[in-house]
């Protein structure tokens, strides 16, 4: 029996992907590749942290989750272990969103493991990339907003599963994310 990490590394879907799921996954991968998400470089925790406590609630299945208030804040004490069922509350940008954990009701700030999307607003990270000779911040923001919209569409069914391995820190949690239809969001962004 293969462990979870081996299945991911070899590209196998632990739920046994059907032809339809594979086609959907390929389309998602293509759309995401065109939007500019890439493997992260450096410290994935360098994005500025939100500061408040208000939590908007995502609407019914099929509608887009709301954008998070930039002052959003999560329960810093949340520790993720094993598979965790959750509901998407709101989306920050293309690779970060807030969830309410089923069972405990705790709110967690989730960053999609292995994904680094362009910045959707001018911030320190965006300006640093530009200053170091990278893409202009304004250009990053255009692609970042497009990626954020695509992530909102992918999360239109708010029921998701967070899967290990996790990186639990005081500010946000890095996790693999599986959509309710079985698509591994981490793998296809």
mmCIF file of C-alpha atoms in Angstrom:
data_model
loop_
_atom_site.group_PDB
_atom_site.id
_atom_site.type_symbol
_atom_site.label_atom_id
_atom_site.label_comp_id
_atom_site.label_asym_id
_atom_site.label_seq_id
_atom_site.Cartn_x
_atom_site.Cartn_y
_atom_site.Cartn_z
ATOM 1 C CA UNK A 1 0.000 0.000 0.000
ATOM 2 C CA UNK A 2 1.391 3.401 -0.974
ATOM 3 C CA UNK A 3 1.476 6.255 1.448
ATOM 4 C CA UNK A 4 -0.233 9.566 0.679
ATOM 5 C CA UNK A 5 3.005 11.368 -0.236
ATOM 6 C CA UNK A 6 4.003 8.646 -2.712
ATOM 7 C CA UNK A 7 0.608 8.825 -4.435
ATOM 8 C CA UNK A 8 0.971 12.605 -4.862
ATOM 9 C CA UNK A 9 4.556 12.343 -6.098
ATOM 10 C CA UNK A 10 3.619 9.703 -8.674
ATOM 11 C CA UNK A 11 0.578 11.711 -9.783
ATOM 12 C CA UNK A 12 -2.080 9.255 -8.641
ATOM 13 C CA UNK A 13 -5.399 10.509 -7.316
ATOM 14 C CA UNK A 14 -6.207 8.676 -4.067
ATOM 15 C CA UNK A 15 -9.876 8.539 -5.054
ATOM 16 C CA UNK A 16 -9.167 6.837 -8.430
ATOM 17 C CA UNK A 17 -9.748 9.484 -11.093
ATOM 18 C CA UNK A 18 -12.266 8.691 -13.810
ATOM 19 C CA UNK A 19 -11.883 9.957 -17.385
ATOM 20 C CA UNK A 20 -14.266 12.832 -16.652
ATOM 21 C CA UNK A 21 -12.301 13.870 -13.554
ATOM 22 C CA UNK A 22 -9.055 13.684 -15.526
ATOM 23 C CA UNK A 23 -10.445 15.907 -18.293
ATOM 24 C CA UNK A 24 -11.727 18.393 -15.715
ATOM 25 C CA UNK A 25 -8.365 18.339 -13.957
ATOM 26 C CA UNK A 26 -6.491 18.954 -17.209
ATOM 27 C CA UNK A 27 -8.740 21.928 -18.019
ATOM 28 C CA UNK A 28 -8.204 23.352 -14.527
ATOM 29 C CA UNK A 29 -4.451 22.853 -14.841
ATOM 30 C CA UNK A 30 -4.358 24.575 -18.208
ATOM 31 C CA UNK A 31 -6.441 27.537 -17.006
ATOM 32 C CA UNK A 32 -4.324 27.900 -13.892
ATOM 33 C CA UNK A 33 -1.063 27.680 -15.830
ATOM 34 C CA UNK A 34 -2.231 30.471 -18.100
ATOM 35 C CA UNK A 35 -3.185 32.616 -15.095
ATOM 36 C CA UNK A 36 0.347 32.666 -13.729
ATOM 37 C CA UNK A 37 0.418 30.483 -10.594
ATOM 38 C CA UNK A 38 3.785 28.854 -10.090
ATOM 39 C CA UNK A 39 5.861 26.896 -7.613
ATOM 40 C CA UNK A 40 6.771 29.182 -4.686
ATOM 41 C CA UNK A 41 10.295 30.564 -4.307
ATOM 42 C CA UNK A 42 11.740 31.389 -0.931
ATOM 43 C CA UNK A 43 9.660 31.710 2.207
ATOM 44 C CA UNK A 44 5.921 31.146 1.479
ATOM 45 C CA UNK A 45 5.035 33.021 4.666
ATOM 46 C CA UNK A 46 6.351 36.405 3.504
ATOM 47 C CA UNK A 47 2.935 37.756 2.443
ATOM 48 C CA UNK A 48 1.539 40.394 4.860
ATOM 49 C CA UNK A 49 -0.943 39.074 7.415
ATOM 50 C CA UNK A 50 -4.579 40.162 7.817
ATOM 51 C CA UNK A 51 -5.517 41.627 11.220
ATOM 52 C CA UNK A 52 -9.284 41.504 12.099
ATOM 53 C CA UNK A 53 -11.866 38.978 13.282
ATOM 54 C CA UNK A 54 -14.976 39.417 11.110
ATOM 55 C CA UNK A 55 -15.787 36.394 8.954
ATOM 56 C CA UNK A 56 -18.139 36.542 5.957
ATOM 57 C CA UNK A 57 -19.884 33.253 5.207
ATOM 58 C CA UNK A 58 -19.774 31.691 1.747
ATOM 59 C CA UNK A 59 -23.162 31.252 0.172
ATOM 60 C CA UNK A 60 -24.859 28.109 -1.081
ATOM 61 C CA UNK A 61 -23.282 25.519 -3.367
ATOM 62 C CA UNK A 62 -22.542 26.829 -6.826
ATOM 63 C CA UNK A 63 -22.198 30.517 -5.963
ATOM 64 C CA UNK A 64 -18.824 32.212 -5.640
ATOM 65 C CA UNK A 65 -17.403 32.572 -2.142
ATOM 66 C CA UNK A 66 -17.041 36.223 -1.125
ATOM 67 C CA UNK A 67 -13.725 38.026 -1.100
ATOM 68 C CA UNK A 68 -12.233 38.282 2.386
ATOM 69 C CA UNK A 69 -12.013 41.624 4.074
ATOM 70 C CA UNK A 70 -8.298 42.540 3.985
ATOM 71 C CA UNK A 71 -8.473 42.773 7.789
ATOM 72 C CA UNK A 72 -9.648 39.152 8.141
ATOM 73 C CA UNK A 73 -8.128 37.150 10.987
ATOM 74 C CA UNK A 74 -8.148 33.465 11.908
ATOM 75 C CA UNK A 75 -7.909 31.507 15.161
ATOM 76 C CA UNK A 76 -4.106 31.395 15.550
ATOM 77 C CA UNK A 77 -4.273 28.394 17.894
ATOM 78 C CA UNK A 78 -5.813 26.047 15.270
ATOM 79 C CA UNK A 79 -3.701 22.910 14.647
ATOM 80 C CA UNK A 80 -4.531 20.719 11.655
ATOM 81 C CA UNK A 81 -4.041 16.955 11.957
ATOM 82 C CA UNK A 82 -5.227 14.177 9.647
ATOM 83 C CA UNK A 83 -7.894 14.836 7.008
ATOM 84 C CA UNK A 84 -10.071 17.788 7.982
ATOM 85 C CA UNK A 85 -13.457 18.643 6.453
ATOM 86 C CA UNK A 86 -14.125 22.359 6.160
ATOM 87 C CA UNK A 87 -16.316 25.012 4.546
ATOM 88 C CA UNK A 88 -14.798 27.866 2.557
ATOM 89 C CA UNK A 89 -15.774 31.210 4.096
ATOM 90 C CA UNK A 90 -13.993 33.667 1.824
ATOM 91 C CA UNK A 91 -11.074 33.990 -0.593
ATOM 92 C CA UNK A 92 -8.095 36.312 -0.011
ATOM 93 C CA UNK A 93 -6.327 35.731 -3.334
ATOM 94 C CA UNK A 94 -5.409 32.956 -5.776
ATOM 95 C CA UNK A 95 -3.678 30.755 -3.205
ATOM 96 C CA UNK A 96 -5.132 31.787 0.176
ATOM 97 C CA UNK A 97 -8.602 31.527 1.702
ATOM 98 C CA UNK A 98 -10.371 31.154 5.053
ATOM 99 C CA UNK A 99 -12.322 28.102 6.185
ATOM 100 C CA UNK A 100 -14.524 27.098 9.091
ATOM 101 C CA UNK A 101 -13.499 23.644 10.312
ATOM 102 C CA UNK A 102 -16.352 21.142 10.543
ATOM 103 C CA UNK A 103 -16.793 19.855 14.069
ATOM 104 C CA UNK A 104 -14.883 22.557 15.948
ATOM 105 C CA UNK A 105 -16.144 25.669 14.156
ATOM 106 C CA UNK A 106 -12.651 27.178 14.328
ATOM 107 C CA UNK A 107 -11.615 29.582 11.559
ATOM 108 C CA UNK A 108 -8.319 28.888 9.772
ATOM 109 C CA UNK A 109 -6.331 30.854 7.201
ATOM 110 C CA UNK A 110 -5.339 28.289 4.541
ATOM 111 C CA UNK A 111 -2.548 28.713 2.009
ATOM 112 C CA UNK A 112 -2.597 26.099 -0.762
ATOM 113 C CA UNK A 113 0.512 23.929 -0.397
ATOM 114 C CA UNK A 114 2.959 24.135 -3.320
ATOM 115 C CA UNK A 115 1.266 27.084 -5.079
ATOM 116 C CA UNK A 116 2.379 30.727 -5.345
ATOM 117 C CA UNK A 117 0.014 32.895 -7.381
ATOM 118 C CA UNK A 118 0.713 36.472 -8.495
ATOM 119 C CA UNK A 119 -0.136 39.216 -6.012
ATOM 120 C CA UNK A 120 -3.643 40.640 -6.466
ATOM 121 C CA UNK A 121 -2.947 43.995 -4.827
ATOM 122 C CA UNK A 122 0.098 46.251 -4.411
ATOM 123 C CA UNK A 123 1.889 45.063 -1.276
ATOM 124 C CA UNK A 124 5.432 44.648 0.063
ATOM 125 C CA UNK A 125 5.987 41.320 -1.715
ATOM 126 C CA UNK A 126 4.791 42.705 -5.068
ATOM 127 C CA UNK A 127 6.946 45.817 -4.766
ATOM 128 C CA UNK A 128 9.991 43.765 -3.719
ATOM 129 C CA UNK A 129 9.663 41.549 -6.821
ATOM 130 C CA UNK A 130 9.485 44.657 -9.025
ATOM 131 C CA UNK A 131 12.418 46.338 -7.252
ATOM 132 C CA UNK A 132 14.563 43.221 -7.761
ATOM 133 C CA UNK A 133 14.016 43.456 -11.524
ATOM 134 C CA UNK A 134 11.017 41.138 -11.725
ATOM 135 C CA UNK A 135 7.595 41.752 -13.182
ATOM 136 C CA UNK A 136 6.024 45.174 -12.600
ATOM 137 C CA UNK A 137 3.693 45.226 -9.604
ATOM 138 C CA UNK A 138 0.771 46.495 -11.729
ATOM 139 C CA UNK A 139 1.205 43.567 -14.138
ATOM 140 C CA UNK A 140 1.367 41.086 -11.235
ATOM 141 C CA UNK A 141 -1.860 42.588 -9.872
ATOM 142 C CA UNK A 142 -3.743 42.106 -13.139
ATOM 143 C CA UNK A 143 -2.755 38.421 -13.289
ATOM 144 C CA UNK A 144 -3.335 38.060 -9.546
ATOM 145 C CA UNK A 145 -6.916 39.323 -9.814
ATOM 146 C CA UNK A 146 -7.611 36.885 -12.661
ATOM 147 C CA UNK A 147 -6.162 34.014 -10.639
ATOM 148 C CA UNK A 148 -8.208 35.030 -7.590
ATOM 149 C CA UNK A 149 -11.409 34.898 -9.707
ATOM 150 C CA UNK A 150 -10.461 31.428 -10.964
ATOM 151 C CA UNK A 151 -9.822 30.202 -7.415
ATOM 152 C CA UNK A 152 -13.210 31.583 -6.332
ATOM 153 C CA UNK A 153 -14.852 29.657 -9.192
ATOM 154 C CA UNK A 154 -13.055 26.447 -8.208
ATOM 155 C CA UNK A 155 -14.206 26.947 -4.601
ATOM 156 C CA UNK A 156 -17.843 27.633 -5.564
ATOM 157 C CA UNK A 157 -18.783 24.443 -3.707
ATOM 158 C CA UNK A 158 -17.650 25.456 -0.200
ATOM 159 C CA UNK A 159 -17.258 21.856 1.080
ATOM 160 C CA UNK A 160 -13.580 20.880 0.921
ATOM 161 C CA UNK A 161 -11.140 18.510 2.579
ATOM 162 C CA UNK A 162 -7.777 19.677 3.911
ATOM 163 C CA UNK A 163 -5.132 16.960 3.640
ATOM 164 C CA UNK A 164 -1.686 16.459 5.186
ATOM 165 C CA UNK A 165 1.171 17.091 5.258
ATOM 166 C CA UNK A 166 0.482 20.411 6.964
ATOM 167 C CA UNK A 167 2.628 23.292 8.004
ATOM 168 C CA UNK A 168 0.995 24.714 11.119
ATOM 169 C CA UNK A 169 2.286 28.091 12.158
ATOM 170 C CA UNK A 170 0.720 30.817 14.256
ATOM 171 C CA UNK A 171 -0.453 32.849 11.293
ATOM 172 C CA UNK A 172 -1.628 30.490 8.580
ATOM 173 C CA UNK A 173 -1.758 26.852 7.663
ATOM 174 C CA UNK A 174 -0.326 25.312 4.499
ATOM 175 C CA UNK A 175 -2.381 22.335 3.308
ATOM 176 C CA UNK A 176 -3.285 20.243 0.302
ATOM 177 C CA UNK A 177 -6.871 20.977 -0.681
ATOM 178 C CA UNK A 178 -9.328 18.490 -2.194
ATOM 179 C CA UNK A 179 -12.560 19.791 -3.691
ATOM 180 C CA UNK A 180 -15.825 17.915 -3.056
ATOM 181 C CA UNK A 181 -15.676 16.473 -6.615
ATOM 182 C CA UNK A 182 -12.330 14.821 -5.806
ATOM 183 C CA UNK A 183 -10.084 17.306 -7.647
ATOM 184 C CA UNK A 184 -6.810 18.023 -5.829
ATOM 185 C CA UNK A 185 -6.682 21.838 -5.977
ATOM 186 C CA UNK A 186 -3.069 21.917 -4.782
ATOM 187 C CA UNK A 187 -1.960 19.763 -7.689
ATOM 188 C CA UNK A 188 -3.862 21.578 -10.420
ATOM 189 C CA UNK A 189 -3.134 25.195 -9.554
#
